[in-house]
mmCIF file with all atom_site columns, N, CA, C and O in Angstrom:
data_model
loop_
_atom_site.group_PDB
_atom_site.id
_atom_site.type_symbol
_atom_site.label_atom_id
_atom_site.label_alt_id
_atom_site.label_comp_id
_atom_site.label_asym_id
_atom_site.label_entity_id
_atom_site.label_seq_id
_atom_site.pdbx_PDB_ins_code
_atom_site.Cartn_x
_atom_site.Cartn_y
_atom_site.Cartn_z
_atom_site.occupancy
_atom_site.B_iso_or_equiv
_atom_site.pdbx_formal_charge
_atom_site.auth_seq_id
_atom_site.auth_comp_id
_atom_site.auth_asym_id
_atom_site.auth_atom_id
_atom_site.pdbx_PDB_model_num
ATOM 1   N N  . UNK A 1 1  ? 2.153  10.694  -8.974  1.00 0.00 ? 1209 UNK A N  1
ATOM 2   C CA . UNK A 1 1  ? 1.865  10.041  -8.204  1.00 0.00 ? 1209 UNK A CA 1
ATOM 3   C C  . UNK A 1 1  ? 2.883  9.844   -6.837  1.00 0.00 ? 1209 UNK A C  1
ATOM 4   O O  . UNK A 1 1  ? 3.465  8.895   -7.060  1.00 0.00 ? 1209 UNK A O  1
ATOM 5   N N  . UNK A 1 2  ? 2.928  9.695   -5.711  1.00 0.00 ? 1210 UNK A N  1
ATOM 6   C CA . UNK A 1 2  ? 4.836  9.679   -4.719  1.00 0.00 ? 1210 UNK A CA 1
ATOM 7   C C  . UNK A 1 2  ? 3.470  8.137   -3.048  1.00 0.00 ? 1210 UNK A C  1
ATOM 8   O O  . UNK A 1 2  ? 2.215  9.346   -2.908  1.00 0.00 ? 1210 UNK A O  1
ATOM 9   N N  . UNK A 1 3  ? 3.894  7.347   -2.740  1.00 0.00 ? 1211 UNK A N  1
ATOM 10  C CA . UNK A 1 3  ? 3.328  6.436   -2.130  1.00 0.00 ? 1211 UNK A CA 1
ATOM 11  C C  . UNK A 1 3  ? 4.976  6.438   -0.637  1.00 0.00 ? 1211 UNK A C  1
ATOM 12  O O  . UNK A 1 3  ? 5.320  6.474   -1.802  1.00 0.00 ? 1211 UNK A O  1
ATOM 13  N N  . UNK A 1 4  ? 4.536  6.739   0.399   1.00 0.00 ? 1212 UNK A N  1
ATOM 14  C CA . UNK A 1 4  ? 5.203  6.259   0.872   1.00 0.00 ? 1212 UNK A CA 1
ATOM 15  C C  . UNK A 1 4  ? 4.146  5.383   2.133   1.00 0.00 ? 1212 UNK A C  1
ATOM 16  O O  . UNK A 1 4  ? 2.424  6.184   2.692   1.00 0.00 ? 1212 UNK A O  1
ATOM 17  N N  . UNK A 1 5  ? 4.732  4.656   2.998   1.00 0.00 ? 1213 UNK A N  1
ATOM 18  C CA . UNK A 1 5  ? 5.070  3.239   3.295   1.00 0.00 ? 1213 UNK A CA 1
ATOM 19  C C  . UNK A 1 5  ? 5.608  3.271   5.054   1.00 0.00 ? 1213 UNK A C  1
ATOM 20  O O  . UNK A 1 5  ? 6.795  2.988   4.962   1.00 0.00 ? 1213 UNK A O  1
ATOM 21  N N  . UNK A 1 6  ? 4.455  4.526   5.934   1.00 0.00 ? 1214 UNK A N  1
ATOM 22  C CA . UNK A 1 6  ? 5.064  3.631   7.579   1.00 0.00 ? 1214 UNK A CA 1
ATOM 23  C C  . UNK A 1 6  ? 5.066  3.148   7.942   1.00 0.00 ? 1214 UNK A C  1
ATOM 24  O O  . UNK A 1 6  ? 4.842  2.086   8.633   1.00 0.00 ? 1214 UNK A O  1
ATOM 25  N N  . UNK A 1 7  ? 6.467  1.849   7.159   1.00 0.00 ? 1215 UNK A N  1
ATOM 26  C CA . UNK A 1 7  ? 6.824  0.637   7.864   1.00 0.00 ? 1215 UNK A CA 1
ATOM 27  C C  . UNK A 1 7  ? 7.312  0.402   9.101   1.00 0.00 ? 1215 UNK A C  1
ATOM 28  O O  . UNK A 1 7  ? 6.774  -0.701  9.634   1.00 0.00 ? 1215 UNK A O  1
ATOM 29  N N  . UNK A 1 8  ? 7.757  1.860   10.371  1.00 0.00 ? 1216 UNK A N  1
ATOM 30  C CA . UNK A 1 8  ? 7.275  0.464   11.111  1.00 0.00 ? 1216 UNK A CA 1
ATOM 31  C C  . UNK A 1 8  ? 5.887  1.427   12.244  1.00 0.00 ? 1216 UNK A C  1
ATOM 32  O O  . UNK A 1 8  ? 5.140  0.196   13.327  1.00 0.00 ? 1216 UNK A O  1
ATOM 33  N N  . UNK A 1 9  ? 4.982  1.201   11.252  1.00 0.00 ? 1217 UNK A N  1
ATOM 34  C CA . UNK A 1 9  ? 3.667  1.772   12.146  1.00 0.00 ? 1217 UNK A CA 1
ATOM 35  C C  . UNK A 1 9  ? 2.762  -0.161  10.633  1.00 0.00 ? 1217 UNK A C  1
ATOM 36  O O  . UNK A 1 9  ? 1.717  -0.249  11.555  1.00 0.00 ? 1217 UNK A O  1
ATOM 37  N N  . UNK A 1 10 ? 2.782  -0.174  9.941   1.00 0.00 ? 1218 UNK A N  1
ATOM 38  C CA . UNK A 1 10 ? 2.846  -1.262  8.339   1.00 0.00 ? 1218 UNK A CA 1
ATOM 39  C C  . UNK A 1 10 ? 2.484  -2.489  9.983   1.00 0.00 ? 1218 UNK A C  1
ATOM 40  O O  . UNK A 1 10 ? 3.414  -3.278  10.779  1.00 0.00 ? 1218 UNK A O  1
ATOM 41  N N  . UNK A 1 11 ? 1.199  -3.668  10.328  1.00 0.00 ? 1219 UNK A N  1
ATOM 42  C CA . UNK A 1 11 ? 1.091  -4.730  10.396  1.00 0.00 ? 1219 UNK A CA 1
ATOM 43  C C  . UNK A 1 11 ? 0.936  -5.440  10.159  1.00 0.00 ? 1219 UNK A C  1
ATOM 44  O O  . UNK A 1 11 ? 0.446  -6.728  11.098  1.00 0.00 ? 1219 UNK A O  1
ATOM 45  N N  . UNK A 1 12 ? 0.634  -5.077  8.827   1.00 0.00 ? 1220 UNK A N  1
ATOM 46  C CA . UNK A 1 12 ? 1.178  -7.315  7.501   1.00 0.00 ? 1220 UNK A CA 1
ATOM 47  C C  . UNK A 1 12 ? -0.717 -6.999  7.847   1.00 0.00 ? 1220 UNK A C  1
ATOM 48  O O  . UNK A 1 12 ? -0.680 -8.535  6.786   1.00 0.00 ? 1220 UNK A O  1
ATOM 49  N N  . UNK A 1 13 ? -1.306 -6.059  7.316   1.00 0.00 ? 1221 UNK A N  1
ATOM 50  C CA . UNK A 1 13 ? -2.522 -6.909  7.099   1.00 0.00 ? 1221 UNK A CA 1
ATOM 51  C C  . UNK A 1 13 ? -3.189 -7.123  5.994   1.00 0.00 ? 1221 UNK A C  1
ATOM 52  O O  . UNK A 1 13 ? -3.926 -8.168  5.405   1.00 0.00 ? 1221 UNK A O  1
ATOM 53  N N  . UNK A 1 14 ? -2.117 -6.375  4.731   1.00 0.00 ? 1222 UNK A N  1
ATOM 54  C CA . UNK A 1 14 ? -2.284 -7.428  3.922   1.00 0.00 ? 1222 UNK A CA 1
ATOM 55  C C  . UNK A 1 14 ? -3.179 -6.350  2.197   1.00 0.00 ? 1222 UNK A C  1
ATOM 56  O O  . UNK A 1 14 ? -3.239 -6.900  1.717   1.00 0.00 ? 1222 UNK A O  1
ATOM 57  N N  . UNK A 1 15 ? -4.019 -5.704  3.204   1.00 0.00 ? 1223 UNK A N  1
ATOM 58  C CA . UNK A 1 15 ? -5.878 -5.488  2.843   1.00 0.00 ? 1223 UNK A CA 1
ATOM 59  C C  . UNK A 1 15 ? -4.979 -4.652  1.841   1.00 0.00 ? 1223 UNK A C  1
ATOM 60  O O  . UNK A 1 15 ? -5.460 -4.191  0.668   1.00 0.00 ? 1223 UNK A O  1
ATOM 61  N N  . UNK A 1 16 ? -4.112 -2.842  1.232   1.00 0.00 ? 1224 UNK A N  1
ATOM 62  C CA . UNK A 1 16 ? -2.732 -2.999  0.038   1.00 0.00 ? 1224 UNK A CA 1
ATOM 63  C C  . UNK A 1 16 ? -2.147 -4.129  -0.754  1.00 0.00 ? 1224 UNK A C  1
ATOM 64  O O  . UNK A 1 16 ? -3.038 -3.536  -1.728  1.00 0.00 ? 1224 UNK A O  1
ATOM 65  N N  . UNK A 1 17 ? -1.876 -4.996  0.054   1.00 0.00 ? 1225 UNK A N  1
ATOM 66  C CA . UNK A 1 17 ? -1.658 -5.577  -1.757  1.00 0.00 ? 1225 UNK A CA 1
ATOM 67  C C  . UNK A 1 17 ? -3.520 -5.956  -2.138  1.00 0.00 ? 1225 UNK A C  1
ATOM 68  O O  . UNK A 1 17 ? -3.360 -7.063  -3.081  1.00 0.00 ? 1225 UNK A O  1
ATOM 69  N N  . UNK A 1 18 ? -4.436 -6.001  -1.674  1.00 0.00 ? 1226 UNK A N  1
ATOM 70  C CA . UNK A 1 18 ? -4.890 -6.918  -1.852  1.00 0.00 ? 1226 UNK A CA 1
ATOM 71  C C  . UNK A 1 18 ? -5.407 -6.375  -3.250  1.00 0.00 ? 1226 UNK A C  1
ATOM 72  O O  . UNK A 1 18 ? -6.660 -5.959  -2.847  1.00 0.00 ? 1226 UNK A O  1
ATOM 73  N N  . UNK A 1 19 ? -6.458 -4.561  -2.441  1.00 0.00 ? 1227 UNK A N  1
ATOM 74  C CA . UNK A 1 19 ? -6.982 -3.794  -2.748  1.00 0.00 ? 1227 UNK A CA 1
ATOM 75  C C  . UNK A 1 19 ? -5.798 -3.198  -4.371  1.00 0.00 ? 1227 UNK A C  1
ATOM 76  O O  . UNK A 1 19 ? -6.506 -2.823  -5.394  1.00 0.00 ? 1227 UNK A O  1
ATOM 77  N N  . UNK A 1 20 ? -4.438 -3.111  -4.316  1.00 0.00 ? 1228 UNK A N  1
ATOM 78  C CA . UNK A 1 20 ? -3.241 -2.591  -5.949  1.00 0.00 ? 1228 UNK A CA 1
ATOM 79  C C  . UNK A 1 20 ? -3.147 -3.515  -5.545  1.00 0.00 ? 1228 UNK A C  1
ATOM 80  O O  . UNK A 1 20 ? -1.657 -3.125  -5.708  1.00 0.00 ? 1228 UNK A O  1
ATOM 81  N N  . UNK A 1 21 ? -2.617 -4.833  -5.741  1.00 0.00 ? 1229 UNK A N  1
ATOM 82  C CA . UNK A 1 21 ? -2.065 -6.220  -6.087  1.00 0.00 ? 1229 UNK A CA 1
ATOM 83  C C  . UNK A 1 21 ? -0.481 -5.521  -7.008  1.00 0.00 ? 1229 UNK A C  1
ATOM 84  O O  . UNK A 1 21 ? 0.722  -6.106  -7.046  1.00 0.00 ? 1229 UNK A O  1
ATOM 85  N N  . UNK A 1 22 ? -0.664 -4.530  -8.094  1.00 0.00 ? 1230 UNK A N  1
ATOM 86  C CA . UNK A 1 22 ? 0.176  -4.108  -9.558  1.00 0.00 ? 1230 UNK A CA 1
ATOM 87  C C  . UNK A 1 22 ? 0.884  -2.803  -7.979  1.00 0.00 ? 1230 UNK A C  1
ATOM 88  O O  . UNK A 1 22 ? 2.245  -3.665  -8.920  1.00 0.00 ? 1230 UNK A O  1
ATOM 89  N N  . UNK A 1 23 ? 0.677  -2.708  -7.556  1.00 0.00 ? 1231 UNK A N  1
ATOM 90  C CA . UNK A 1 23 ? 1.521  -1.602  -6.827  1.00 0.00 ? 1231 UNK A CA 1
ATOM 91  C C  . UNK A 1 23 ? 2.522  -1.969  -5.032  1.00 0.00 ? 1231 UNK A C  1
ATOM 92  O O  . UNK A 1 23 ? 3.286  -2.375  -4.503  1.00 0.00 ? 1231 UNK A O  1
ATOM 93  N N  . UNK A 1 24 ? 1.242  -3.837  -4.065  1.00 0.00 ? 1232 UNK A N  1
ATOM 94  C CA . UNK A 1 24 ? 2.076  -3.400  -2.680  1.00 0.00 ? 1232 UNK A CA 1
ATOM 95  C C  . UNK A 1 24 ? 2.255  -4.684  -2.591  1.00 0.00 ? 1232 UNK A C  1
ATOM 96  O O  . UNK A 1 24 ? 1.062  -5.493  -3.949  1.00 0.00 ? 1232 UNK A O  1
ATOM 97  N N  . UNK A 1 25 ? 3.094  -6.003  -2.378  1.00 0.00 ? 1233 UNK A N  1
ATOM 98  C CA . UNK A 1 25 ? 2.335  -7.103  -2.066  1.00 0.00 ? 1233 UNK A CA 1
ATOM 99  C C  . UNK A 1 25 ? 3.694  -6.986  -0.950  1.00 0.00 ? 1233 UNK A C  1
ATOM 100 O O  . UNK A 1 25 ? 3.823  -6.419  -0.390  1.00 0.00 ? 1233 UNK A O  1
ATOM 101 N N  . UNK A 1 26 ? 3.165  -8.699  -0.199  1.00 0.00 ? 1234 UNK A N  1
ATOM 102 C CA . UNK A 1 26 ? 3.540  -8.923  0.874   1.00 0.00 ? 1234 UNK A CA 1
ATOM 103 C C  . UNK A 1 26 ? 5.151  -9.953  0.416   1.00 0.00 ? 1234 UNK A C  1
ATOM 104 O O  . UNK A 1 26 ? 4.530  -10.782 -0.330  1.00 0.00 ? 1234 UNK A O  1
ATOM 105 N N  . UNK A 1 27 ? 5.666  -9.877  1.337   1.00 0.00 ? 1235 UNK A N  1
ATOM 106 C CA . UNK A 1 27 ? 6.271  -10.816 0.626   1.00 0.00 ? 1235 UNK A CA 1
ATOM 107 C C  . UNK A 1 27 ? 6.600  -11.900 2.436   1.00 0.00 ? 1235 UNK A C  1
ATOM 108 O O  . UNK A 1 27 ? 7.369  -11.364 3.419   1.00 0.00 ? 1235 UNK A O  1
ATOM 109 N N  . UNK A 1 28 ? 6.782  -12.617 2.141   1.00 0.00 ? 1236 UNK A N  1
ATOM 110 C CA . UNK A 1 28 ? 5.739  -13.322 4.049   1.00 0.00 ? 1236 UNK A CA 1
ATOM 111 C C  . UNK A 1 28 ? 5.496  -13.067 4.726   1.00 0.00 ? 1236 UNK A C  1
ATOM 112 O O  . UNK A 1 28 ? 4.237  -12.277 3.968   1.00 0.00 ? 1236 UNK A O  1
ATOM 113 N N  . UNK A 1 29 ? 5.239  -12.719 5.820   1.00 0.00 ? 1237 UNK A N  1
ATOM 114 C CA . UNK A 1 29 ? 4.419  -13.243 6.679   1.00 0.00 ? 1237 UNK A CA 1
ATOM 115 C C  . UNK A 1 29 ? 4.007  -11.338 6.816   1.00 0.00 ? 1237 UNK A C  1
ATOM 116 O O  . UNK A 1 29 ? 2.934  -10.584 7.265   1.00 0.00 ? 1237 UNK A O  1
ATOM 117 N N  . UNK A 1 30 ? 5.496  -10.764 7.029   1.00 0.00 ? 1238 UNK A N  1
ATOM 118 C CA . UNK A 1 30 ? 5.379  -9.362  7.943   1.00 0.00 ? 1238 UNK A CA 1
ATOM 119 C C  . UNK A 1 30 ? 6.141  -8.431  7.148   1.00 0.00 ? 1238 UNK A C  1
ATOM 120 O O  . UNK A 1 30 ? 5.637  -6.248  6.768   1.00 0.00 ? 1238 UNK A O  1
ATOM 121 N N  . UNK A 1 31 ? 6.323  -8.791  5.918   1.00 0.00 ? 1239 UNK A N  1
ATOM 122 C CA . UNK A 1 31 ? 7.195  -7.832  4.764   1.00 0.00 ? 1239 UNK A CA 1
ATOM 123 C C  . UNK A 1 31 ? 6.451  -6.911  3.216   1.00 0.00 ? 1239 UNK A C  1
ATOM 124 O O  . UNK A 1 31 ? 6.411  -7.769  3.170   1.00 0.00 ? 1239 UNK A O  1
ATOM 125 N N  . UNK A 1 32 ? 6.466  -5.743  3.777   1.00 0.00 ? 1240 UNK A N  1
ATOM 126 C CA . UNK A 1 32 ? 5.820  -5.669  2.146   1.00 0.00 ? 1240 UNK A CA 1
ATOM 127 C C  . UNK A 1 32 ? 6.445  -5.120  2.035   1.00 0.00 ? 1240 UNK A C  1
ATOM 128 O O  . UNK A 1 32 ? 7.408  -4.002  1.839   1.00 0.00 ? 1240 UNK A O  1
ATOM 129 N N  . UNK A 1 33 ? 6.538  -5.355  0.277   1.00 0.00 ? 1241 UNK A N  1
ATOM 130 C CA . UNK A 1 33 ? 7.138  -4.377  -1.053  1.00 0.00 ? 1241 UNK A CA 1
ATOM 131 C C  . UNK A 1 33 ? 6.517  -3.051  -1.377  1.00 0.00 ? 1241 UNK A C  1
ATOM 132 O O  . UNK A 1 33 ? 4.921  -3.990  -2.108  1.00 0.00 ? 1241 UNK A O  1
ATOM 133 N N  . UNK A 1 34 ? 6.317  -1.943  -1.769  1.00 0.00 ? 1242 UNK A N  1
ATOM 134 C CA . UNK A 1 34 ? 5.097  -1.063  -2.689  1.00 0.00 ? 1242 UNK A CA 1
ATOM 135 C C  . UNK A 1 34 ? 6.452  -0.926  -3.964  1.00 0.00 ? 1242 UNK A C  1
ATOM 136 O O  . UNK A 1 34 ? 7.805  -0.629  -3.536  1.00 0.00 ? 1242 UNK A O  1
ATOM 137 N N  . UNK A 1 35 ? 5.843  -0.400  -4.598  1.00 0.00 ? 1243 UNK A N  1
ATOM 138 C CA . UNK A 1 35 ? 5.803  1.091   -5.590  1.00 0.00 ? 1243 UNK A CA 1
ATOM 139 C C  . UNK A 1 35 ? 5.684  1.869   -5.490  1.00 0.00 ? 1243 UNK A C  1
ATOM 140 O O  . UNK A 1 35 ? 4.389  2.499   -5.253  1.00 0.00 ? 1243 UNK A O  1
ATOM 141 N N  . UNK A 1 36 ? 6.831  2.809   -5.187  1.00 0.00 ? 1244 UNK A N  1
ATOM 142 C CA . UNK A 1 36 ? 6.316  4.344   -4.999  1.00 0.00 ? 1244 UNK A CA 1
ATOM 143 C C  . UNK A 1 36 ? 6.295  5.408   -4.999  1.00 0.00 ? 1244 UNK A C  1
ATOM 144 O O  . UNK A 1 36 ? 6.020  6.148   -5.165  1.00 0.00 ? 1244 UNK A O  1
ATOM 145 N N  . UNK A 1 37 ? 6.709  5.085   -6.796  1.00 0.00 ? 1245 UNK A N  1
ATOM 146 C CA . UNK A 1 37 ? 5.628  5.619   -7.434  1.00 0.00 ? 1245 UNK A CA 1
ATOM 147 C C  . UNK A 1 37 ? 4.526  5.164   -8.269  1.00 0.00 ? 1245 UNK A C  1
ATOM 148 O O  . UNK A 1 37 ? 4.919  5.052   -9.646  1.00 0.00 ? 1245 UNK A O  1
ATOM 149 N N  . UNK A 1 38 ? 3.775  5.045   -8.691  1.00 0.00 ? 1246 UNK A N  1
ATOM 150 C CA . UNK A 1 38 ? 2.784  4.282   -9.349  1.00 0.00 ? 1246 UNK A CA 1
ATOM 151 C C  . UNK A 1 38 ? 1.746  4.937   -10.493 1.00 0.00 ? 1246 UNK A C  1
ATOM 152 O O  . UNK A 1 38 ? 2.505  6.395   -10.339 1.00 0.00 ? 1246 UNK A O  1
ATOM 153 N N  . UNK A 1 39 ? 1.868  4.799   -11.600 1.00 0.00 ? 1247 UNK A N  1
ATOM 154 C CA . UNK A 1 39 ? 1.702  5.752   -12.476 1.00 0.00 ? 1247 UNK A CA 1
ATOM 155 C C  . UNK A 1 39 ? 0.390  6.206   -12.319 1.00 0.00 ? 1247 UNK A C  1
ATOM 156 O O  . UNK A 1 39 ? -0.577 5.372   -11.511 1.00 0.00 ? 1247 UNK A O  1
ATOM 157 N N  . UNK A 1 40 ? 0.090  6.797   -12.957 1.00 0.00 ? 1248 UNK A N  1
ATOM 158 C CA . UNK A 1 40 ? -1.739 7.151   -12.423 1.00 0.00 ? 1248 UNK A CA 1
ATOM 159 C C  . UNK A 1 40 ? -3.359 6.787   -12.887 1.00 0.00 ? 1248 UNK A C  1
ATOM 160 O O  . UNK A 1 40 ? -3.575 6.621   -12.159 1.00 0.00 ? 1248 UNK A O  1
ATOM 161 N N  . UNK A 1 41 ? -2.375 5.959   -13.373 1.00 0.00 ? 1249 UNK A N  1
ATOM 162 C CA . UNK A 1 41 ? -3.331 4.636   -14.150 1.00 0.00 ? 1249 UNK A CA 1
ATOM 163 C C  . UNK A 1 41 ? -3.913 3.466   -13.155 1.00 0.00 ? 1249 UNK A C  1
ATOM 164 O O  . UNK A 1 41 ? -4.788 3.235   -12.920 1.00 0.00 ? 1249 UNK A O  1
ATOM 165 N N  . UNK A 1 42 ? -2.877 4.207   -12.767 1.00 0.00 ? 1250 UNK A N  1
ATOM 166 C CA . UNK A 1 42 ? -2.957 2.859   -10.166 1.00 0.00 ? 1250 UNK A CA 1
ATOM 167 C C  . UNK A 1 42 ? -3.586 4.121   -9.939  1.00 0.00 ? 1250 UNK A C  1
ATOM 168 O O  . UNK A 1 42 ? -4.029 3.594   -8.342  1.00 0.00 ? 1250 UNK A O  1
ATOM 169 N N  . UNK A 1 43 ? -3.943 4.938   -10.144 1.00 0.00 ? 1251 UNK A N  1
ATOM 170 C CA . UNK A 1 43 ? -4.451 6.510   -8.368  1.00 0.00 ? 1251 UNK A CA 1
ATOM 171 C C  . UNK A 1 43 ? -6.048 5.903   -7.459  1.00 0.00 ? 1251 UNK A C  1
ATOM 172 O O  . UNK A 1 43 ? -5.566 5.455   -6.539  1.00 0.00 ? 1251 UNK A O  1
ATOM 173 N N  . UNK A 1 44 ? -6.731 5.279   -8.197  1.00 0.00 ? 1252 UNK A N  1
ATOM 174 C CA . UNK A 1 44 ? -8.088 5.542   -7.357  1.00 0.00 ? 1252 UNK A CA 1
ATOM 175 C C  . UNK A 1 44 ? -7.782 3.640   -6.160  1.00 0.00 ? 1252 UNK A C  1
ATOM 176 O O  . UNK A 1 44 ? -8.357 3.615   -5.546  1.00 0.00 ? 1252 UNK A O  1
ATOM 177 N N  . UNK A 1 45 ? -6.887 2.588   -7.468  1.00 0.00 ? 1253 UNK A N  1
ATOM 178 C CA . UNK A 1 45 ? -6.775 0.977   -6.513  1.00 0.00 ? 1253 UNK A CA 1
ATOM 179 C C  . UNK A 1 45 ? -6.200 2.384   -5.070  1.00 0.00 ? 1253 UNK A C  1
ATOM 180 O O  . UNK A 1 45 ? -5.634 1.250   -4.469  1.00 0.00 ? 1253 UNK A O  1
ATOM 181 N N  . UNK A 1 46 ? -5.140 3.105   -5.950  1.00 0.00 ? 1254 UNK A N  1
ATOM 182 C CA . UNK A 1 46 ? -3.930 3.440   -4.484  1.00 0.00 ? 1254 UNK A CA 1
ATOM 183 C C  . UNK A 1 46 ? -4.267 3.074   -3.745  1.00 0.00 ? 1254 UNK A C  1
ATOM 184 O O  . UNK A 1 46 ? -4.527 4.297   -2.375  1.00 0.00 ? 1254 UNK A O  1
ATOM 185 N N  . UNK A 1 47 ? -5.685 5.158   -3.727  1.00 0.00 ? 1255 UNK A N  1
ATOM 186 C CA . UNK A 1 47 ? -6.824 5.717   -3.213  1.00 0.00 ? 1255 UNK A CA 1
ATOM 187 C C  . UNK A 1 47 ? -7.135 4.530   -2.286  1.00 0.00 ? 1255 UNK A C  1
ATOM 188 O O  . UNK A 1 47 ? -7.766 5.165   -0.939  1.00 0.00 ? 1255 UNK A O  1
ATOM 189 N N  . UNK A 1 48 ? -7.871 3.942   -2.733  1.00 0.00 ? 1256 UNK A N  1
ATOM 190 C CA . UNK A 1 48 ? -8.382 2.568   -1.969  1.00 0.00 ? 1256 UNK A CA 1
ATOM 191 C C  . UNK A 1 48 ? -8.018 1.933   -1.108  1.00 0.00 ? 1256 UNK A C  1
ATOM 192 O O  . UNK A 1 48 ? -8.274 2.090   0.803   1.00 0.00 ? 1256 UNK A O  1
ATOM 193 N N  . UNK A 1 49 ? -6.381 1.653   -1.247  1.00 0.00 ? 1257 UNK A N  1
ATOM 194 C CA . UNK A 1 49 ? -6.021 0.773   -0.460  1.00 0.00 ? 1257 UNK A CA 1
ATOM 195 C C  . UNK A 1 49 ? -5.480 2.170   0.825   1.00 0.00 ? 1257 UNK A C  1
ATOM 196 O O  . UNK A 1 49 ? -5.124 0.820   2.101   1.00 0.00 ? 1257 UNK A O  1
ATOM 197 N N  . UNK A 1 50 ? -5.136 2.731   0.117   1.00 0.00 ? 1258 UNK A N  1
ATOM 198 C CA . UNK A 1 50 ? -4.825 4.040   1.888   1.00 0.00 ? 1258 UNK A CA 1
ATOM 199 C C  . UNK A 1 50 ? -5.705 3.796   2.554   1.00 0.00 ? 1258 UNK A C  1
ATOM 200 O O  . UNK A 1 50 ? -5.768 4.017   3.611   1.00 0.00 ? 1258 UNK A O  1
ATOM 201 N N  . UNK A 1 51 ? -6.975 4.332   1.930   1.00 0.00 ? 1259 UNK A N  1
ATOM 202 C CA . UNK A 1 51 ? -7.681 4.126   2.751   1.00 0.00 ? 1259 UNK A CA 1
ATOM 203 C C  . UNK A 1 51 ? -8.458 2.961   3.287   1.00 0.00 ? 1259 UNK A C  1
ATOM 204 O O  . UNK A 1 51 ? -8.672 2.836   4.879   1.00 0.00 ? 1259 UNK A O  1
ATOM 205 N N  . UNK A 1 52 ? -8.295 2.216   3.071   1.00 0.00 ? 1260 UNK A N  1
ATOM 206 C CA . UNK A 1 52 ? -7.932 0.556   4.315   1.00 0.00 ? 1260 UNK A CA 1
ATOM 207 C C  . UNK A 1 52 ? -7.539 0.402   4.794   1.00 0.00 ? 1260 UNK A C  1
ATOM 208 O O  . UNK A 1 52 ? -7.082 -0.961  5.698   1.00 0.00 ? 1260 UNK A O  1
ATOM 209 N N  . UNK A 1 53 ? -5.937 0.812   5.407   1.00 0.00 ? 1261 UNK A N  1
ATOM 210 C CA . UNK A 1 53 ? -4.930 0.762   5.484   1.00 0.00 ? 1261 UNK A CA 1
ATOM 211 C C  . UNK A 1 53 ? -5.988 0.124   7.671   1.00 0.00 ? 1261 UNK A C  1
ATOM 212 O O  . UNK A 1 53 ? -6.124 2.155   7.824   1.00 0.00 ? 1261 UNK A O  1
ATOM 213 N N  . UNK A 1 54 ? -6.051 -0.981  8.404   1.00 0.00 ? 1262 UNK A N  1
ATOM 214 C CA . UNK A 1 54 ? -6.262 -0.533  9.230   1.00 0.00 ? 1262 UNK A CA 1
ATOM 215 C C  . UNK A 1 54 ? -5.582 0.602   9.954   1.00 0.00 ? 1262 UNK A C  1
ATOM 216 O O  . UNK A 1 54 ? -5.902 1.156   11.121  1.00 0.00 ? 1262 UNK A O  1
ATOM 217 N N  . UNK A 1 55 ? -4.035 0.422   10.037  1.00 0.00 ? 1263 UNK A N  1
ATOM 218 C CA . UNK A 1 55 ? -3.393 1.810   11.339  1.00 0.00 ? 1263 UNK A CA 1
ATOM 219 C C  . UNK A 1 55 ? -2.409 1.986   9.929   1.00 0.00 ? 1263 UNK A C  1
ATOM 220 O O  . UNK A 1 55 ? -2.450 4.007   10.347  1.00 0.00 ? 1263 UNK A O  1
ATOM 221 N N  . UNK A 1 56 ? -3.883 2.895   9.408   1.00 0.00 ? 1264 UNK A N  1
ATOM 222 C CA . UNK A 1 56 ? -3.126 4.173   8.904   1.00 0.00 ? 1264 UNK A CA 1
ATOM 223 C C  . UNK A 1 56 ? -2.420 4.063   8.112   1.00 0.00 ? 1264 UNK A C  1
ATOM 224 O O  . UNK A 1 56 ? -0.721 5.593   8.345   1.00 0.00 ? 1264 UNK A O  1
ATOM 225 N N  . UNK A 1 57 ? -1.188 3.438   7.618   1.00 0.00 ? 1265 UNK A N  1
ATOM 226 C CA . UNK A 1 57 ? 0.631  2.917   7.055   1.00 0.00 ? 1265 UNK A CA 1
ATOM 227 C C  . UNK A 1 57 ? 0.745  4.516   5.640   1.00 0.00 ? 1265 UNK A C  1
ATOM 228 O O  . UNK A 1 57 ? 2.114  3.686   5.568   1.00 0.00 ? 1265 UNK A O  1
ATOM 229 N N  . UNK A 1 58 ? -0.385 4.066   5.549   1.00 0.00 ? 1266 UNK A N  1
ATOM 230 C CA . UNK A 1 58 ? 0.403  4.657   4.365   1.00 0.00 ? 1266 UNK A CA 1
ATOM 231 C C  . UNK A 1 58 ? 0.138  6.452   3.359   1.00 0.00 ? 1266 UNK A C  1
ATOM 232 O O  . UNK A 1 58 ? -1.593 6.691   3.555   1.00 0.00 ? 1266 UNK A O  1
ATOM 233 N N  . UNK A 1 59 ? 0.648  6.970   2.818   1.00 0.00 ? 1267 UNK A N  1
ATOM 234 C CA . UNK A 1 59 ? 0.578  8.975   2.162   1.00 0.00 ? 1267 UNK A CA 1
ATOM 235 C C  . UNK A 1 59 ? 0.140  8.382   1.082   1.00 0.00 ? 1267 UNK A C  1
ATOM 236 O O  . UNK A 1 59 ? 1.534  8.150   0.561   1.00 0.00 ? 1267 UNK A O  1
ATOM 237 N N  . UNK A 1 60 ? -0.567 8.861   0.717   1.00 0.00 ? 1268 UNK A N  1
ATOM 238 C CA . UNK A 1 60 ? -0.692 9.059   -0.697  1.00 0.00 ? 1268 UNK A CA 1
ATOM 239 C C  . UNK A 1 60 ? -0.299 10.752  -1.528  1.00 0.00 ? 1268 UNK A C  1
ATOM 240 O O  . UNK A 1 60 ? -0.565 12.038  -0.440  1.00 0.00 ? 1268 UNK A O  1
#
């Protein structure tokens, strides 16, 4: 699984960090950090996080 986040589109709502905290995390108010290649065991969490993004900035 590969994740790409459009950081220009991301507005820091942090829904992804809430739903998949092992993959996404917020540093400060606006800086999103993420693992671009999480294992398959996190697949369901990542798909939920991508679907929950209000600005659809996450591509899986």
